[in-house]
Short mmCIF file of C-alpha atoms and ligand atoms in Angstrom, two decimals:
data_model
loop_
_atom_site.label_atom_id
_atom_site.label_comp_id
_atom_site.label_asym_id
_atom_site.label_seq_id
_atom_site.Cartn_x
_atom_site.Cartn_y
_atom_site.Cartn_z
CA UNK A 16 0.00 0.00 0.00
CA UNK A 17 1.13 3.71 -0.47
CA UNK A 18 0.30 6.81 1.21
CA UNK A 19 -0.34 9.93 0.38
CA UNK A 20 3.36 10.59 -0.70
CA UNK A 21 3.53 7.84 -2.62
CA UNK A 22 6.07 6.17 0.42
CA UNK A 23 4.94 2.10 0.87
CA UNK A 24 3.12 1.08 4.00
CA UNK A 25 3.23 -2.47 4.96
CA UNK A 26 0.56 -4.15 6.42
CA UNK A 27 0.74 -7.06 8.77
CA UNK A 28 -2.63 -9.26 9.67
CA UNK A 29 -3.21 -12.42 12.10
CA UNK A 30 -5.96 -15.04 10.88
CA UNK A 31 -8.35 -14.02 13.13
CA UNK A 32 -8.74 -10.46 11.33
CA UNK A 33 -6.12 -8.33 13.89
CA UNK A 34 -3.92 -6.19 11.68
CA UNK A 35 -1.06 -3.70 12.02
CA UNK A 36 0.38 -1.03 9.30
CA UNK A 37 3.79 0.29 9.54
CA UNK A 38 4.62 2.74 7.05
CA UNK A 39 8.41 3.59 5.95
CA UNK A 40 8.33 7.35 6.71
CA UNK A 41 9.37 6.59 10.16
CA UNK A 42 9.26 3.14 10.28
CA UNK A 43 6.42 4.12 12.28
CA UNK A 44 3.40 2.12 13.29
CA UNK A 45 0.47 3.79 12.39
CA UNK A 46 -2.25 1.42 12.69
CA UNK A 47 -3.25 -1.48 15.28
CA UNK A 48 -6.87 -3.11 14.94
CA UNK A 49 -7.78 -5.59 17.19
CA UNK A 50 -9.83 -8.84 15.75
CA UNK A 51 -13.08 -6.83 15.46
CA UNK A 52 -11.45 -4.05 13.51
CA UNK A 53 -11.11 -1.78 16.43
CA UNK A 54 -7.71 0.86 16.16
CA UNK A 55 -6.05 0.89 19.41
CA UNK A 56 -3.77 3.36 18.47
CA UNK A 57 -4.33 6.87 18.64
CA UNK A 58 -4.26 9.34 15.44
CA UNK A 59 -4.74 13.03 15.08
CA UNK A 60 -7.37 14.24 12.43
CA UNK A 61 -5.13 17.04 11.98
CA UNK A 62 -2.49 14.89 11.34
CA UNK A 63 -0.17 16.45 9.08
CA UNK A 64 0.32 13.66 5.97
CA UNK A 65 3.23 15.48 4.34
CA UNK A 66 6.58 13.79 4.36
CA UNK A 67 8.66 14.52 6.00
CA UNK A 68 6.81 15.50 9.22
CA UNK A 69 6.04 12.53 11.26
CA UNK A 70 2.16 11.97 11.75
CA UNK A 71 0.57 12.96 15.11
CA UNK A 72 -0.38 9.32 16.45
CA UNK A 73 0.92 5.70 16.36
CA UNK A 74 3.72 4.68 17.48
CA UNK A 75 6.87 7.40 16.02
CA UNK A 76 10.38 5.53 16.97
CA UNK A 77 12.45 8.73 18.99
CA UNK A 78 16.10 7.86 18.05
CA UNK A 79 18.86 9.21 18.78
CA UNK A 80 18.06 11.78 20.81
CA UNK A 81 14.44 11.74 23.10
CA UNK A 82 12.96 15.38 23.60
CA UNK A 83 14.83 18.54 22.87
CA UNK A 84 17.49 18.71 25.37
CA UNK A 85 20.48 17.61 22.73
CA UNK A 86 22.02 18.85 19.84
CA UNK A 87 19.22 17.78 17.50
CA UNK A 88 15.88 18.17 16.12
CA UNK A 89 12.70 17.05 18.91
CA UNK A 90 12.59 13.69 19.11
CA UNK A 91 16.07 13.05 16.74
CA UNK A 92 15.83 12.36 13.18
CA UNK A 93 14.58 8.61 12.44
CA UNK A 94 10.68 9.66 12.91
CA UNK A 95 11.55 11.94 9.51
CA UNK A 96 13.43 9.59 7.60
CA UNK A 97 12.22 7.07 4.63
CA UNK A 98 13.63 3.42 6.03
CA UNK A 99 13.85 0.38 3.85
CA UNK A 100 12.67 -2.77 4.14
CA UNK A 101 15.28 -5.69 4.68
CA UNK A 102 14.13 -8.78 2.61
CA UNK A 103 16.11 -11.09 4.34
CA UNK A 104 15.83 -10.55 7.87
CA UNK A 105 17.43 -12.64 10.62
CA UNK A 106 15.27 -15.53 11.74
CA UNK A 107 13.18 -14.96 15.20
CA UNK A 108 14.27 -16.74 17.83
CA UNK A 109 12.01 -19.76 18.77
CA UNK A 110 10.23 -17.95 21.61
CA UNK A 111 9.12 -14.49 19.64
CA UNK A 112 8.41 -16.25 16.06
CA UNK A 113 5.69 -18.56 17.26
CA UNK A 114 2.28 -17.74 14.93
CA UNK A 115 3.97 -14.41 14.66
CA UNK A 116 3.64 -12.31 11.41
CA UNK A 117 6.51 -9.09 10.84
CA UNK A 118 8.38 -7.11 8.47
CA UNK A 119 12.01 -5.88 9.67
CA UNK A 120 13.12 -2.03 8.96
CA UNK A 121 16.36 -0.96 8.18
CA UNK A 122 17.37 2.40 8.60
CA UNK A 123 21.48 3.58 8.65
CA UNK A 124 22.36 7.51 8.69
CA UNK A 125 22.66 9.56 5.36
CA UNK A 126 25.29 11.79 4.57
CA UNK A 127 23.17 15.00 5.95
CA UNK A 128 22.72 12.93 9.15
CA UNK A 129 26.13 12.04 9.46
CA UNK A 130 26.63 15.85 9.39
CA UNK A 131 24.18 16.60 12.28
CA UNK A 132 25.27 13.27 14.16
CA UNK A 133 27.94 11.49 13.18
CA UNK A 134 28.12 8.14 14.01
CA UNK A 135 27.52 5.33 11.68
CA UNK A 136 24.71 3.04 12.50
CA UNK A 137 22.46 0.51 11.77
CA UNK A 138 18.63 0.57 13.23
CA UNK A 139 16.84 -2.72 12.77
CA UNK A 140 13.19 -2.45 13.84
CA UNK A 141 11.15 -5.76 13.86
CA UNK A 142 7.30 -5.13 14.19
CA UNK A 143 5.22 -8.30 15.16
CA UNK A 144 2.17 -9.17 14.84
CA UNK A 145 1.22 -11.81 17.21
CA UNK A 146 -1.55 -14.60 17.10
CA UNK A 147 -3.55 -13.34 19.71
CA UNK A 148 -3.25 -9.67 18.15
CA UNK A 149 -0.02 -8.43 20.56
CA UNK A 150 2.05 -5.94 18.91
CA UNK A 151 5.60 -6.65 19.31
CA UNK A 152 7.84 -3.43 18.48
CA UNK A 153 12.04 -4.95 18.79
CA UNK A 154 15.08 -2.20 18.22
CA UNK A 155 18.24 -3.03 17.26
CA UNK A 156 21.07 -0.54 17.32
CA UNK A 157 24.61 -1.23 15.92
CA UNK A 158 27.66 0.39 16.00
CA UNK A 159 29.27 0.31 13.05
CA UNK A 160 31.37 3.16 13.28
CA UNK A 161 35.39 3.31 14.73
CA UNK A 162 34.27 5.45 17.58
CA UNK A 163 32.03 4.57 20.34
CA UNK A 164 28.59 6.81 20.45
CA UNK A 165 25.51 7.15 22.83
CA UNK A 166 21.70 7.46 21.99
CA UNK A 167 18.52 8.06 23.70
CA UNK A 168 15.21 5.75 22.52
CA UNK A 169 11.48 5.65 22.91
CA UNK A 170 8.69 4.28 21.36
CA UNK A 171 6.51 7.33 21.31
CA UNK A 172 3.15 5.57 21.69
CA UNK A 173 0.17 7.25 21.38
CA UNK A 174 -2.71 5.01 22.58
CA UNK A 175 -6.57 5.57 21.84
CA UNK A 176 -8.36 6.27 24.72
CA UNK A 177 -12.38 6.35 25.58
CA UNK A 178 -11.71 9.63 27.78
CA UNK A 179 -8.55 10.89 29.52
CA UNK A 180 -10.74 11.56 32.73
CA UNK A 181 -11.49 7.93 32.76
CA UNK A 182 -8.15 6.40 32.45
CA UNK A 183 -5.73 5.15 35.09
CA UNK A 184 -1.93 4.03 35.04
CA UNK A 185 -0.72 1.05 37.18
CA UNK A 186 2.75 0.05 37.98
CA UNK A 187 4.29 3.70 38.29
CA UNK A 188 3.22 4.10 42.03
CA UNK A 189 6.29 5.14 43.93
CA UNK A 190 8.40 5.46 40.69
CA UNK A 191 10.90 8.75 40.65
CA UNK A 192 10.31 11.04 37.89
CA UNK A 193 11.83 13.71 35.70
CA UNK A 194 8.95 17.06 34.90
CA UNK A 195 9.41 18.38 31.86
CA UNK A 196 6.74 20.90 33.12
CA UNK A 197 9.38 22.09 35.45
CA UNK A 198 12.51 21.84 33.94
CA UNK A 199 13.63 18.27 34.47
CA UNK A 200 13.23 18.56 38.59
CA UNK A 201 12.74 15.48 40.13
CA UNK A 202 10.46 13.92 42.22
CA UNK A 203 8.68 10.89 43.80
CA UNK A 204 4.88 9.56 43.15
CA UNK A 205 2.82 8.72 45.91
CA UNK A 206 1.07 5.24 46.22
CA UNK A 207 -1.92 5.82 44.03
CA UNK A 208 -2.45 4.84 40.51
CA UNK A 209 -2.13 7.79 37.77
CA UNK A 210 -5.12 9.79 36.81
CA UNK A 211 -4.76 13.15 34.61
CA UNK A 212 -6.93 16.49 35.34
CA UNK A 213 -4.15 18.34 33.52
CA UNK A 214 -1.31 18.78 31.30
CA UNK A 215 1.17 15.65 31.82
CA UNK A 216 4.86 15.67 31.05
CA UNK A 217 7.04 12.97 33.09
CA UNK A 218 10.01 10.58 32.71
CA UNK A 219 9.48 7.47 34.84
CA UNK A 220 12.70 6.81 35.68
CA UNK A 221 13.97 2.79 36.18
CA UNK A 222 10.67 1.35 36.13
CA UNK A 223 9.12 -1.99 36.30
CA UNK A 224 8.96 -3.78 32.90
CA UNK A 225 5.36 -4.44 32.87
CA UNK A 226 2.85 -1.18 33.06
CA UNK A 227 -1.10 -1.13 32.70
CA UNK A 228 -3.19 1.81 31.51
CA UNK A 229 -6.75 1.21 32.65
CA UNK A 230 -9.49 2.45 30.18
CA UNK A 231 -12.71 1.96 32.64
CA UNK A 232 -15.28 3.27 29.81
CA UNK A 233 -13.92 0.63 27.19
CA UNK A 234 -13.58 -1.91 29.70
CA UNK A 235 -10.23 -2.29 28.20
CA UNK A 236 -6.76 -2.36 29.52
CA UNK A 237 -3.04 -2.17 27.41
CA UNK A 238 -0.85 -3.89 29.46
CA UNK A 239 2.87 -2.84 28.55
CA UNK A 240 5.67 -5.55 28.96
CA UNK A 241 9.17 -3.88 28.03
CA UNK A 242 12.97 -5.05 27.77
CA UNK A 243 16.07 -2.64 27.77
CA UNK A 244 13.76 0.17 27.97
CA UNK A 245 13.77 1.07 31.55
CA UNK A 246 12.03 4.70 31.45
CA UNK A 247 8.43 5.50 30.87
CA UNK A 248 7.27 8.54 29.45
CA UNK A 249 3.50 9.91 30.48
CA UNK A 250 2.17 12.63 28.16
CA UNK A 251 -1.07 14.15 27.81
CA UNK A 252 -1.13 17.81 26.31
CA UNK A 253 -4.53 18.96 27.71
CA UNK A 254 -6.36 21.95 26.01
CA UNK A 255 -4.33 24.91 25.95
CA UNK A 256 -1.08 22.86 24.26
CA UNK A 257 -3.47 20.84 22.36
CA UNK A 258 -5.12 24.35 20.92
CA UNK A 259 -1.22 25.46 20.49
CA UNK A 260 -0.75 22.52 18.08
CA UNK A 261 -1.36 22.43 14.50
CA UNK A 262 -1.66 18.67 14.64
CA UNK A 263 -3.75 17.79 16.73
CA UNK A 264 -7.59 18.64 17.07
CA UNK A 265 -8.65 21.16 20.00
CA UNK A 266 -10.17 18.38 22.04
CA UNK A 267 -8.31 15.60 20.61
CA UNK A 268 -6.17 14.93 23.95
CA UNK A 269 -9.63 13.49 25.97
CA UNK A 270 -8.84 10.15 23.16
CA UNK A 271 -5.18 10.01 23.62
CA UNK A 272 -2.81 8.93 25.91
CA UNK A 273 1.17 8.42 25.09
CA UNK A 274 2.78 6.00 27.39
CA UNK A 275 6.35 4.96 26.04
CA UNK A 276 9.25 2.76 26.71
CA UNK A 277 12.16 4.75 26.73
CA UNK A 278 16.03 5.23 26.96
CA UNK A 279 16.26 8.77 28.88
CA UNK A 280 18.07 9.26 31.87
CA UNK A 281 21.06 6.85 31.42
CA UNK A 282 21.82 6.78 27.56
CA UNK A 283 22.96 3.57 25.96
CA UNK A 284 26.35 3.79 25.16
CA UNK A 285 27.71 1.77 22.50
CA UNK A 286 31.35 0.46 21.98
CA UNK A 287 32.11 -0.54 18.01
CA UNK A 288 30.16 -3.63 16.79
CA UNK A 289 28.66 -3.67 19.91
CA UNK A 290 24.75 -3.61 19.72
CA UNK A 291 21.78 -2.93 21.88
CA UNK A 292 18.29 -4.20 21.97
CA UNK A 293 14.66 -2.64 23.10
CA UNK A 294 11.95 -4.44 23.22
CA UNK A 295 8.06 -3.29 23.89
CA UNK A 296 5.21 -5.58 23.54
CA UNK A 297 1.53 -4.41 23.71
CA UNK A 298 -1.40 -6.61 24.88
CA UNK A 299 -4.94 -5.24 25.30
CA UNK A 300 -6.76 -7.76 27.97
CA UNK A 301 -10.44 -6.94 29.63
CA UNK A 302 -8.81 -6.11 33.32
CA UNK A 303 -5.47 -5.18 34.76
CA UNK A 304 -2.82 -7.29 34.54
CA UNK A 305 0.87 -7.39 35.19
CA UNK A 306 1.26 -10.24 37.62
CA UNK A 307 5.26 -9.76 37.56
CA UNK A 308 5.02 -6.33 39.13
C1 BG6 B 15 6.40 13.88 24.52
C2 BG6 B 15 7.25 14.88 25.23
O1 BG6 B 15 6.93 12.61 24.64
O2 BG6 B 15 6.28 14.27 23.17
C3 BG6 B 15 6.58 16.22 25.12
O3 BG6 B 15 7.44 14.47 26.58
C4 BG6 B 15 6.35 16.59 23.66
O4 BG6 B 15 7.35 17.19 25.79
C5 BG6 B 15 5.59 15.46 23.01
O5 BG6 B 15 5.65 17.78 23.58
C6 BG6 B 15 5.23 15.64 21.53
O6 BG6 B 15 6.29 15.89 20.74
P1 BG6 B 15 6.11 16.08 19.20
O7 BG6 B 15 7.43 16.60 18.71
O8 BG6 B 15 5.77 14.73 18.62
O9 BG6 B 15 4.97 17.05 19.00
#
């Protein structure tokens, strides 16, 4: 399939009628249905379509740098870039390939990124598909460069939410966190689940691997289960950044809710041909449930 810019989107479905759609501006997820067609992921209306802008929704890959505090562009560069596909991926180990469908992305620096960061690299992103509809999102990065280099990660996922007043975060209760509201100060949570009445801007920092976000009007719940990534991001932009935002609808932020695994406060360094792996699967169950917590 292509989109509006004529760049290929890929789209991966289970036999009982779950799909996923990963498009190679990005290598960005921009679609997740569930077996009765539902979209789980969150997408702005606004959503600017022109490459090379990443689209307002999904799930945009944050590489190398997460946020703006860094020598680069928000975010880094790989949400902008075209990626390719690699027809002859590795094979899955036994564990992760069971009734799994995916497509593996490639993406390694041009010569204007090499300008702006310079560091030769090789991203491999592996999106799965799973039988029972879990989306499996797996990062490789390589150094293939003389020197060694650092790099902050997330998997900037926006999910789709009944109502922000109705949803609830497990597993972050007593976590430290970065504001970005206030300028990166630090603080503790208190024992009680996360609700939002207002804007929402946080780094979890070392976190447990398995987080829920409780949708009470849906009835559903994503459970997040994530390797290497031990930070969480929480944003919600509430009305007045929401209005500031060509992208995103006035009173789009009630149906969203980005919860990511991330690489923030202690980047991953990386020695030549040394590599490092991220891994975030999805699940969407009827209740809460992260039993390893
Ligand atoms: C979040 C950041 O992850 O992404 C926010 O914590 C930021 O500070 C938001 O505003 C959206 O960023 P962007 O560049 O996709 O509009």
């Amino acid at each position: 399939v292509k989109d509006w810019n004529g760049i290929d989107q890929i789209v991966l479905r289970n036999p009982h009628g779950a799909s996923a759609r990963v498009s190679l501006h990005g290598g960005q997820v921009i679609s997740w249905r569930n077996d009765r067609g539902e979209e789980l992921l969150f997408n702005s209306s606004k959503a600017n379509v022109k490459a090379p802008k990443p689209m307002q929704g999904g799930i945009p890959i944050c590489f190398p740098q997460f946020g703006s505090c860094g020598s680069l562009e928000q975010h880094g560069f790989a949400r902008k870039k075209i990626w390719i596909v690699d027809q002859d991926p590795p094979s899955l180990p036994a564990n992760d390939s069971k009734g799994k469908s995916f497509i593996d992305l490639l993406l390694k620096p041009s010569e204007e990124d090499l300008k702006f960061w310079p560091h030769s690299f090789e991203l491999r992103l592996r999106v799965c598909l799973g039988m029972d509809g879990n989306l499996t999102l797996i990062s490789r990065v390589r150094n293939i460069d003389g020197k060694p280099f650092s790099f902050s990660f997330a998997y900037h996922s926006y999910l789709s939410v009944s109502d922000i007043s109705e949803v609830r975060i497990e597993g972050l209760e007593t976590m430290d966190y970065f504001d970005n509201l206030c300028h990166k100060e630090r603080f503790t949570e208190q024992g009680d689940a996360i609700t939002f009445e207002s804007e929402f801007d946080r780094v979890y920092l070392s976190s447990p691997n398995c987080v829920a976000v409780l949708d009470h009007e849906r009835k559903r719940t994503y459970v997040l289960r994530k390797e290497g990534l031990p930070d969480v991001v929480v944003w919600n932009p509430w009305d007045k950044k929401s209005k500031a935002m060509a992208d995103l609808g006035d009173d789009e932020y009630r149906q969203m809710l980005c919860v990511d695994g991330a690489v923030i406060e202690k980047p991953i360094s990386l020695k030549p041909g040394e590599e490092w792996k991220g891994r975030l699967e999805i699940v969407v169950v009827p209740s809460s449930f992260c039993s390893e917590n």
